[in-house]
Coordinates of C-alpha atoms in Angstrom, one line a residue:
M1310 CA 71.0 14.6 -5.4
K1311 CA 73.5 13.6 -3.1
L1312 CA 71.1 12.3 -0.8
Y1313 CA 69.3 10.5 -2.8
K1314 CA 71.8 8.6 -3.9
L1315 CA 72.9 8.2 -0.2
F1316 CA 69.4 6.3 0.0
T1317 CA 69.7 4.3 -3.0
L1318 CA 72.7 2.8 -2.7
L1319 CA 70.8 1.8 0.9
F1320 CA 68.9 -0.1 -0.8
A1321 CA 71.3 -1.2 -3.1
V1322 CA 73.0 -2.9 0.1
C1323 CA 70.0 -4.3 1.3
L1324 CA 68.9 -6.3 -2.5
L1325 CA 72.6 -8.2 -1.8
F1326 CA 71.8 -8.7 2.1
P1327 CA 71.4 -12.6 2.4
M1328 CA 69.3 -12.6 5.2
T1329 CA 65.9 -10.7 2.9
K1330 CA 65.6 -13.9 0.7
S1331 CA 64.1 -16.2 3.9
V1332 CA 61.8 -13.1 4.9
G1333 CA 58.1 -12.4 4.2
F1334 CA 56.4 -9.9 3.0
A1335 CA 53.2 -7.5 4.5
M1336 CA 52.0 -4.4 4.4
A1337 CA 51.8 -1.2 6.5
T1338 CA 51.2 2.4 6.6
D1339 CA 54.8 5.0 6.3
S1340 CA 55.0 6.4 10.0
T1341 CA 53.1 4.1 12.4
I1342 CA 55.9 0.9 12.7
L1343 CA 55.0 -0.9 15.9
S1344 CA 53.0 2.5 17.5
S1345 CA 49.8 0.2 19.2
I1346 CA 51.5 -2.8 21.3
Q1347 CA 50.0 -3.0 24.4
T1348 CA 50.9 -6.3 25.1
I1349 CA 54.6 -8.3 24.4
D1350 CA 54.1 -11.6 23.1
P1351 CA 56.7 -13.3 25.0
D1352 CA 59.2 -14.1 22.2
I1353 CA 59.0 -10.4 21.3
L1354 CA 60.0 -9.0 25.8
K1355 CA 63.4 -11.9 25.3
Y1356 CA 64.5 -8.4 23.7
F1357 CA 64.1 -6.3 26.3
P1358 CA 65.7 -8.1 29.7
R1359 CA 64.3 -7.7 32.9
W1360 CA 65.2 -7.8 35.9
T1361 CA 64.5 -7.1 40.2
V1362 CA 67.6 -5.7 42.6
C1363 CA 68.5 -7.8 45.3
Q1364 CA 71.6 -6.1 47.1
P1365 CA 71.4 -4.2 49.5
E1366 CA 73.2 -1.2 48.9
M1367 CA 72.6 -1.1 45.5
Q1368 CA 68.5 -1.3 46.2
V1369 CA 69.1 1.8 49.1
K1370 CA 71.3 3.7 46.5
I1371 CA 68.0 3.3 44.6
Q1372 CA 66.0 4.3 46.8
Q1373 CA 67.8 7.2 47.7
A1374 CA 67.7 8.1 43.3
F1375 CA 63.9 8.5 44.0
T1376 CA 63.9 10.3 47.0
R1377 CA 66.2 13.2 45.1
L1378 CA 63.6 13.1 42.5
G1379 CA 60.3 14.3 44.5
F1380 CA 59.2 10.4 44.7
P1381 CA 57.2 10.2 47.8
A1382 CA 58.8 7.7 50.8
T1383 CA 55.0 6.3 50.6
S1384 CA 55.3 4.6 46.5
L1385 CA 59.0 3.4 47.2
D1386 CA 59.9 -0.2 48.4
L1387 CA 62.7 -1.9 48.4
N1388 CA 61.9 -5.1 48.0
R1389 CA 59.9 -4.4 44.7
I1390 CA 62.8 -2.9 42.5
T1391 CA 62.2 -3.8 38.6
I1392 CA 65.1 -2.6 35.8
T1393 CA 63.8 -3.1 32.4
A1394 CA 66.9 -2.5 29.5
A1395 CA 66.7 -2.7 25.6
P1396 CA 67.8 -5.9 23.7
Q1397 CA 71.8 -5.5 24.1
S1398 CA 74.6 -7.6 22.7
S1399 CA 76.5 -7.6 26.2
S1400 CA 76.4 -7.2 29.8
V1401 CA 76.3 -3.2 29.6
A1402 CA 72.7 -3.2 29.6
Q1403 CA 70.5 0.6 27.9
I1404 CA 68.4 1.3 31.0
I1405 CA 64.9 2.2 29.1
L1406 CA 63.2 1.9 32.8
I1407 CA 63.5 1.6 37.0
Q1408 CA 60.5 0.5 39.1
C1409 CA 61.2 1.1 43.0
G1410 CA 57.2 -0.1 44.6
T1411 CA 54.5 2.2 42.3
A1412 CA 57.1 4.7 41.1
T1413 CA 59.2 4.9 37.9
I1414 CA 61.8 6.6 36.5
K1415 CA 61.2 6.9 32.3
K1416 CA 64.3 6.9 30.0
A1417 CA 64.1 10.0 29.6
D1418 CA 64.7 11.3 33.1
I1419 CA 67.9 8.1 34.2
A1420 CA 70.5 10.7 32.8
K1421 CA 68.8 12.6 36.3
I1422 CA 69.7 9.9 39.2
G1423 CA 73.9 10.4 37.7
K1424 CA 76.2 7.4 38.8
V1425 CA 73.3 5.3 40.2
A1426 CA 72.5 5.0 36.8
T1427 CA 75.7 4.2 35.5
E1428 CA 76.3 1.4 38.0
L1429 CA 72.8 0.0 36.6
T1430 CA 74.0 -0.8 33.8
D1431 CA 77.0 -3.7 34.5
K1432 CA 74.9 -6.3 35.6
S1433 CA 78.2 -8.1 37.0
T1434 CA 78.8 -5.8 39.4
Y1435 CA 75.7 -6.3 42.0
C1436 CA 73.4 -8.8 42.9
Y1437 CA 70.4 -9.3 40.4
K1438 CA 67.5 -11.8 39.1
D1439 CA 66.4 -12.1 35.9
V1440 CA 62.4 -11.8 35.5
P1441 CA 61.0 -14.8 33.3
L1442 CA 60.5 -14.6 30.2
T1443 CA 57.1 -16.0 31.0
E1444 CA 56.6 -13.5 33.0
L1445 CA 54.0 -10.3 30.9
P1446 CA 55.2 -7.1 31.3
D1447 CA 53.0 -4.9 34.0
K1448 CA 51.6 -1.5 32.6
D1449 CA 54.7 1.0 33.2
Q1450 CA 57.3 -2.2 31.2
R1451 CA 54.4 -2.2 28.5
D1452 CA 54.8 1.9 28.5
A1453 CA 58.6 2.1 28.4
I1454 CA 58.6 -0.5 25.7
I1455 CA 56.3 0.7 23.5
N1456 CA 58.5 4.7 24.1
Y1457 CA 60.8 2.8 22.7
K1458 CA 59.9 1.3 19.5
M1459 CA 57.7 4.4 18.7
P1460 CA 60.2 6.9 20.9
T1461 CA 58.2 9.6 22.2
N1462 CA 59.6 10.0 25.5
T1463 CA 63.3 10.3 24.2
T1464 CA 65.6 12.9 23.0
H1465 CA 66.0 12.3 19.5
S1466 CA 65.5 9.2 17.0
I1467 CA 66.4 8.5 13.3
V1468 CA 64.6 6.6 10.5
L1469 CA 66.5 6.3 7.1
S1470 CA 65.3 4.7 4.3
G1471 CA 65.0 4.9 0.2
F1472 CA 61.2 6.6 1.3
E1473 CA 61.8 8.0 4.0
Q1474 CA 64.3 10.1 6.3
A1475 CA 63.3 11.3 9.5
L1476 CA 64.6 13.3 13.0
K1477 CA 62.5 12.8 15.8
I1478 CA 63.3 16.4 18.1
G1479 CA 62.7 17.5 21.9
N1480 CA 61.0 14.8 25.0
E1481 CA 56.8 13.6 24.4
D1482 CA 55.7 17.0 25.9
V1483 CA 56.7 19.1 23.1
G1484 CA 58.9 16.3 20.6
F1485 CA 58.6 16.9 17.3
W1486 CA 59.3 15.3 13.8
I1487 CA 61.3 16.6 10.3
I1488 CA 60.2 13.9 7.9
N1489 CA 61.8 14.0 4.2
K1490 CA 59.2 11.6 2.4
L1491 CA 59.6 11.1 -1.3
G1492 CA 56.7 10.2 -3.6
T1493 CA 52.6 11.1 -2.8
D1494 CA 51.3 7.3 -1.0
E1495 CA 47.7 9.6 -0.8
V1496 CA 47.4 9.0 -4.5
G1497 CA 48.9 5.9 -5.5
Y1498 CA 52.3 7.6 -6.6
H1499 CA 55.4 6.1 -4.5
F1500 CA 58.8 6.7 -4.3
W1501 CA 60.1 8.8 -7.9
S1502 CA 57.1 8.3 -9.3
A1503 CA 55.6 11.3 -8.6
G1504 CA 58.5 13.4 -9.8
E1505 CA 58.4 15.2 -6.3
A1506 CA 60.0 14.9 -2.5
K1507 CA 58.6 17.1 0.4
T1508 CA 60.1 18.1 3.6
I1509 CA 57.7 18.6 6.3
L1510 CA 57.6 19.4 10.2
Q1511 CA 54.5 17.5 12.6
R1512 CA 54.3 18.5 15.4
P1513 CA 52.4 16.6 18.7
L1514 CA 49.7 19.9 20.1
I1515 CA 46.9 17.9 22.8
K1516 CA 47.9 14.9 24.4
N1517 CA 45.3 12.6 25.1
D1518 CA 44.2 11.5 28.6
D1519 CA 42.1 8.3 28.1
K1520 CA 43.4 5.9 30.3
D1521 CA 42.3 3.3 28.1
S1522 CA 44.0 4.1 24.5
K1523 CA 46.8 6.8 25.2
I1524 CA 48.7 4.0 25.5
A1525 CA 48.4 3.6 21.6
I1526 CA 47.4 6.9 20.7
P1527 CA 49.4 9.6 23.0
F1528 CA 48.2 12.5 21.0
L1529 CA 44.5 14.1 20.4
V1530 CA 45.9 16.7 17.8
N1531 CA 49.0 15.9 15.0
A1532 CA 49.4 18.6 12.9
K1533 CA 51.9 18.7 10.2
L1534 CA 53.3 22.1 7.6
G1535 CA 55.9 21.5 5.2
Y1536 CA 57.3 22.2 1.6
G1537 CA 57.4 20.0 -1.4
Y1538 CA 60.0 20.1 -4.0
R1539 CA 60.5 18.7 -7.6
L1540 CA 62.5 15.6 -8.5
N1541 CA 64.9 16.4 -11.8
N1542 CA 65.8 14.0 -14.3
E1543 CA 68.5 12.5 -12.7
V1544 CA 66.5 11.2 -10.2
A1545 CA 64.4 8.7 -13.0
T1546 CA 68.3 7.4 -14.5
K1547 CA 68.2 4.8 -12.6
D1548 CA 71.9 5.1 -11.9
F1549 CA 72.3 2.0 -9.4
L1550 CA 69.2 -0.3 -10.1
N1551 CA 68.1 -0.7 -13.9
V1552 CA 65.2 -3.4 -12.6
I1553 CA 63.0 0.1 -11.1
P1554 CA 61.6 2.0 -14.1
D1555 CA 61.4 5.6 -16.0
R1556 CA 58.5 7.6 -14.1
Q1557 CA 57.2 10.0 -16.1
L1558 CA 55.0 12.7 -13.9
S1559 CA 57.0 16.1 -13.0
I1560 CA 56.2 18.8 -11.0
A1561 CA 56.5 22.3 -12.0
Q1562 CA 58.8 25.8 -10.4
G1563 CA 58.3 27.0 -7.1
G1564 CA 57.3 23.4 -4.9
K1565 CA 54.2 23.4 -3.2
F1566 CA 52.6 24.1 0.1
I1567 CA 52.0 20.9 2.5
A1568 CA 49.3 21.2 5.4
G1569 CA 48.0 18.1 7.5
L1570 CA 45.8 17.7 10.7
E1571 CA 44.7 14.7 12.2
L1572 CA 42.2 14.8 14.9
F1573 CA 41.0 12.2 17.6
A1574 CA 37.9 12.5 18.6
P1575 CA 38.3 13.7 23.0
F1576 CA 35.0 11.2 23.9
H1577 CA 36.1 8.5 21.6
P1578 CA 40.1 8.3 20.5
Q1579 CA 39.5 5.7 18.6
A1580 CA 37.6 7.8 16.0
G1581 CA 38.7 11.2 14.4
I1582 CA 39.1 12.9 11.1
N1583 CA 42.3 13.5 8.7
F1584 CA 42.8 16.7 5.9
N1585 CA 45.9 16.6 3.9
L1586 CA 46.8 19.0 1.4
E1587 CA 49.1 20.5 -0.7
L1588 CA 49.1 23.5 -3.5
P1589 CA 51.5 24.7 -5.8
L1590 CA 52.7 27.4 -4.8
Q1591 CA 53.4 29.0 -8.1
P1592 CA 51.7 28.9 -12.1
V1593 CA 52.9 27.2 -14.9
R1594 CA 53.5 30.8 -17.3
R1595 CA 55.7 32.0 -19.8
S1596 CA 58.2 33.7 -17.7
N1597 CA 59.3 30.9 -16.4
T1598 CA 62.4 29.6 -18.4
V1599 CA 62.9 25.9 -17.7
D1600 CA 65.5 23.3 -18.4
F1601 CA 63.8 20.7 -20.5
G1602 CA 66.1 18.0 -19.5
S1603 CA 65.1 18.2 -15.7
Y1604 CA 61.6 16.9 -17.0
R1605 CA 60.1 13.3 -18.4
S1606 CA 58.2 14.9 -21.6
Y1607 CA 56.0 12.0 -23.8
F1608 CA 54.4 12.8 -27.6
I1609 CA 50.3 12.5 -27.6
S1610 CA 48.6 10.4 -30.4
E1611 CA 48.4 11.5 -33.6
D1612 CA 44.4 11.6 -33.0
R1613 CA 45.0 15.0 -31.1
E1614 CA 43.9 18.2 -32.6
D1615 CA 46.6 20.8 -33.1
I1616 CA 46.9 22.5 -30.3
G1617 CA 48.0 25.4 -30.6
D1618 CA 49.6 28.6 -33.4
E1619 CA 52.2 29.7 -31.4
T1620 CA 55.3 30.8 -33.2
G1621 CA 59.0 30.2 -32.7
I1622 CA 58.0 26.7 -31.7
V1623 CA 60.4 24.1 -32.5
D1624 CA 60.1 20.3 -33.4
P1625 CA 61.9 18.8 -36.5
T1626 CA 59.0 16.0 -37.3
I1627 CA 55.9 18.1 -37.1
P1628 CA 55.3 21.8 -39.1
A1629 CA 56.0 25.2 -36.6
N1630 CA 52.3 25.4 -35.6
R1631 CA 51.7 22.1 -34.1
V1632 CA 53.4 20.4 -31.0
R1633 CA 52.8 17.0 -29.8
E1634 CA 55.2 17.0 -27.4
V1635 CA 54.2 17.5 -23.2
V1636 CA 55.1 17.2 -20.1
P1637 CA 52.5 16.1 -17.3
I1638 CA 52.1 18.6 -14.4
L1639 CA 51.4 17.4 -11.0
R1640 CA 49.2 20.1 -9.6
A1641 CA 46.9 19.9 -6.4
T1642 CA 46.5 16.9 -3.6
G1643 CA 44.4 16.5 -1.3
Q1644 CA 42.2 14.3 1.0
V1645 CA 39.7 14.6 4.3
T1646 CA 39.3 11.1 5.7
L1647 CA 37.6 9.7 8.6
F1648 CA 38.9 6.6 10.5
Y1649 CA 38.4 4.5 12.9
N1650 CA 41.1 2.4 14.8
W1651 CA 40.5 -1.0 17.2
W1652 CA 41.7 -4.2 18.6
I1653 CA 40.2 -6.8 18.1
D1654 CA 41.3 -8.9 21.5
E1655 CA 42.5 -7.9 24.8
K1656 CA 46.0 -8.2 24.6
A1657 CA 46.4 -6.3 21.7
D1658 CA 47.9 -8.6 19.6
N1659 CA 46.0 -7.5 16.6
F1660 CA 45.9 -3.6 15.3
F1661 CA 43.1 -2.0 12.5
R1662 CA 42.6 1.1 11.0
A1663 CA 40.6 1.9 8.6
D1664 CA 39.9 5.3 7.0
A1665 CA 37.1 6.8 4.5
G1666 CA 37.2 9.5 2.6
I1667 CA 37.5 11.5 -0.9
S1668 CA 40.6 12.6 -2.6
Y1669 CA 41.6 14.6 -4.9
A1670 CA 44.6 15.5 -7.4
E1671 CA 45.5 17.3 -10.5
V1672 CA 47.5 15.8 -13.6
R1673 CA 48.2 18.8 -16.2
E1674 CA 49.6 18.5 -19.6
A1675 CA 51.9 21.2 -20.3
A1676 CA 53.0 21.7 -23.9
M1677 CA 57.1 23.0 -24.6
F1678 CA 57.8 25.3 -26.2
K1679 CA 61.4 25.6 -27.4
S1680 CA 63.5 28.3 -28.8
S1681 CA 63.4 28.3 -32.2
N1682 CA 67.6 29.4 -31.7
P1683 CA 69.1 26.3 -30.8
V1684 CA 72.0 27.1 -29.6
N1685 CA 69.8 30.0 -26.8
R1686 CA 67.9 28.7 -24.7
F1687 CA 66.3 30.8 -22.8
D1688 CA 63.1 31.3 -24.0
D1689 CA 62.1 27.7 -23.4
Y1690 CA 59.3 27.3 -21.3
L1691 CA 56.3 25.5 -20.6
G1692 CA 52.3 26.3 -21.2
F1693 CA 48.9 25.5 -21.0
D1694 CA 48.4 28.5 -22.9
A1695 CA 47.5 25.7 -25.6
T1696 CA 44.5 24.1 -26.9
N1697 CA 43.5 20.4 -26.1
L1698 CA 46.3 19.5 -23.6
L1699 CA 44.4 17.3 -21.1
T1700 CA 43.6 17.5 -18.0
Y1701 CA 43.7 14.8 -15.6
K1702 CA 41.4 15.5 -12.1
P1703 CA 38.1 14.1 -10.4
N1704 CA 35.2 13.1 -12.8
E1705 CA 33.7 10.3 -11.6
F1706 CA 32.3 8.8 -8.3
A1707 CA 35.8 6.5 -8.5
D1708 CA 38.3 9.3 -8.4
W1709 CA 37.4 10.5 -5.6
L1710 CA 36.9 7.3 -3.4
Y1711 CA 39.8 6.9 -0.8
L1712 CA 40.1 3.9 0.7
K1713 CA 42.5 2.4 3.6
L1714 CA 42.9 -0.3 5.9
E1715 CA 45.9 -0.9 7.7
Y1716 CA 46.6 -4.5 10.4
R1717 CA 49.1 -5.0 12.6
N1718 CA 49.6 -8.1 14.1
Q1719 CA 52.3 -8.1 17.9
K1720 CA 52.3 -12.3 18.3
D1721 CA 54.6 -14.9 17.5
F1722 CA 56.6 -12.8 14.5
P1723 CA 55.6 -8.8 14.4
F1724 CA 54.5 -7.5 10.8
G1725 CA 52.1 -5.0 9.2
M1726 CA 50.2 -4.4 6.0
S1727 CA 48.3 -1.5 4.2
I1728 CA 46.3 -1.7 1.1
Q1729 CA 44.8 1.4 0.0
Y1730 CA 42.5 2.4 -2.9
S1731 CA 42.6 6.1 -3.8
N1732 CA 42.4 8.0 -7.7
Q1733 CA 41.8 4.4 -8.7
I1734 CA 45.1 3.7 -7.4
L1735 CA 45.7 0.1 -5.6
L1736 CA 49.0 0.5 -3.5
G1737 CA 50.1 -1.5 -0.8
S1738 CA 53.2 -1.5 1.8
A1739 CA 54.5 -3.7 3.7
Y1740 CA 56.9 -4.2 6.5
V1741 CA 59.2 -7.0 8.4
P1742 CA 61.8 -6.7 11.1
L1743 CA 64.8 -8.1 10.2
F1744 CA 66.7 -7.6 13.5
G1745 CA 65.2 -6.6 16.8
E1746 CA 63.5 -3.4 16.7
W1747 CA 66.1 -1.1 14.6
L1748 CA 66.4 -3.0 11.2
Y1749 CA 63.4 -3.7 8.9
L1750 CA 62.4 -4.6 5.0
E1751 CA 59.6 -2.0 3.4
G1752 CA 58.0 -2.8 0.5
K1753 CA 55.5 -0.9 -1.4
Y1754 CA 54.0 -2.2 -4.7
S1755 CA 51.5 0.6 -6.9
T1756 CA 48.8 0.1 -9.7
P1757 CA 46.5 1.5 -11.9
L1758 CA 43.2 -1.2 -9.9
T1759 CA 39.7 -0.2 -12.5
R1760 CA 40.7 2.0 -14.8
E1761 CA 44.1 2.2 -17.5
A1762 CA 47.2 3.4 -17.1
R1763 CA 47.5 7.0 -18.4
P1764 CA 50.8 8.4 -20.1
F1765 CA 52.6 9.3 -16.7
E1766 CA 51.7 6.7 -14.5
L1767 CA 53.8 3.4 -14.1
K1768 CA 51.7 0.3 -14.2
N1769 CA 52.9 -1.8 -11.6
F1770 CA 55.6 -0.4 -9.8
F1771 CA 57.5 -2.1 -6.6
M1772 CA 59.7 -0.8 -4.9
I1773 CA 61.4 -2.2 -1.8
S1774 CA 64.1 -0.7 0.9
P1775 CA 65.4 -1.1 4.2
V1776 CA 64.2 0.4 6.7
L1777 CA 66.9 2.2 9.8
R1778 CA 65.7 3.3 13.2
L1779 CA 67.9 4.1 15.6
T1780 CA 67.2 5.8 19.4
I1781 CA 69.6 8.4 21.1

């Protein structure tokens, strides 16, 4: 719970931050912010300084550095040396790309040229000429900027928010992500409303060699494997923020197995298919002693028939052979969807992704069987072995339907939005940048759309969080 409180505190700080009052919201998927940039608008480009080197001595040093790394002399040109840097607040720059003629050295390899790289970071020590902001970057510069914002060619990247915490490890060929996420967005239960969190290892498997799409879609196959774990009742006590409603849903002991696969078509990478599966690792059974204080529960309505005839059941309000207090348990979930990515203009300022397919979600009510001895609670357990407990799972077309549309804009003011319909729940998410490319604000909202809210669902659940992204 210490980790949870850390991110809740981060969210609380964001609410007090005055800059957020003037920022609008838009919607986007949680793990794809700014990943499809192909052309940088001048308003964004100003955050990425570029300059040419005009000092002969430095030009020779850079040429020699390229030669030591094995670049052929025919690809080098002393009069065509351009440096691209990350956004900076002083004369000392963080270099992300060095170009000499047609040869390039990317951020991951810059350390290999040693002292020359250190000298380049301080422009005050040599002659240079800034590239005008109105001059659009070439392909290599675009690639470097894209990788800096969605770093596939860096050793480490860190993402911290209330919704998700992620760590990128490795370079573009072998890199992978370790992700911790709260909630199950795929079925409309975001943040703590699902009563579960998950730790996932996400690994790209096959690189995309298609020259027209590899910038926005660097890999043809992405796999994930993980473990889902339950959030106990402490998460729902609103220690810091009284504006967030209590949740009712939980998952049972034993956790969940999580697996996923995203496949892009080799002959047309813009299209593909996505699989996601989350399965309980243990059944709910009498041998599993539980602490009822760590679960959310509710009383079923009076018009339900008697539930079971178990003995040793304690409830001060009803006879011993009737049980009305139940716990909703989120069980298996999964999706199979087809998707398509497309850009509506050459500059890729406007990007869309559409997903359509089927979704499955199962929630089962479990009876709370309590020891007849109020002092000794070792016999407390949850059970499905009682009559007239409800199971919520797909039984009509709308329950199965999964639709999602995502839009990202990279012109003027970059933002993104997405809207999803799954499990008959509408889920919208949004992000906007606050400062450069390292601090964003993200918001999510969900509500049952085509049916009444179930006893364990939050009818209107809105949550915002800052998103801190750092590249190392």
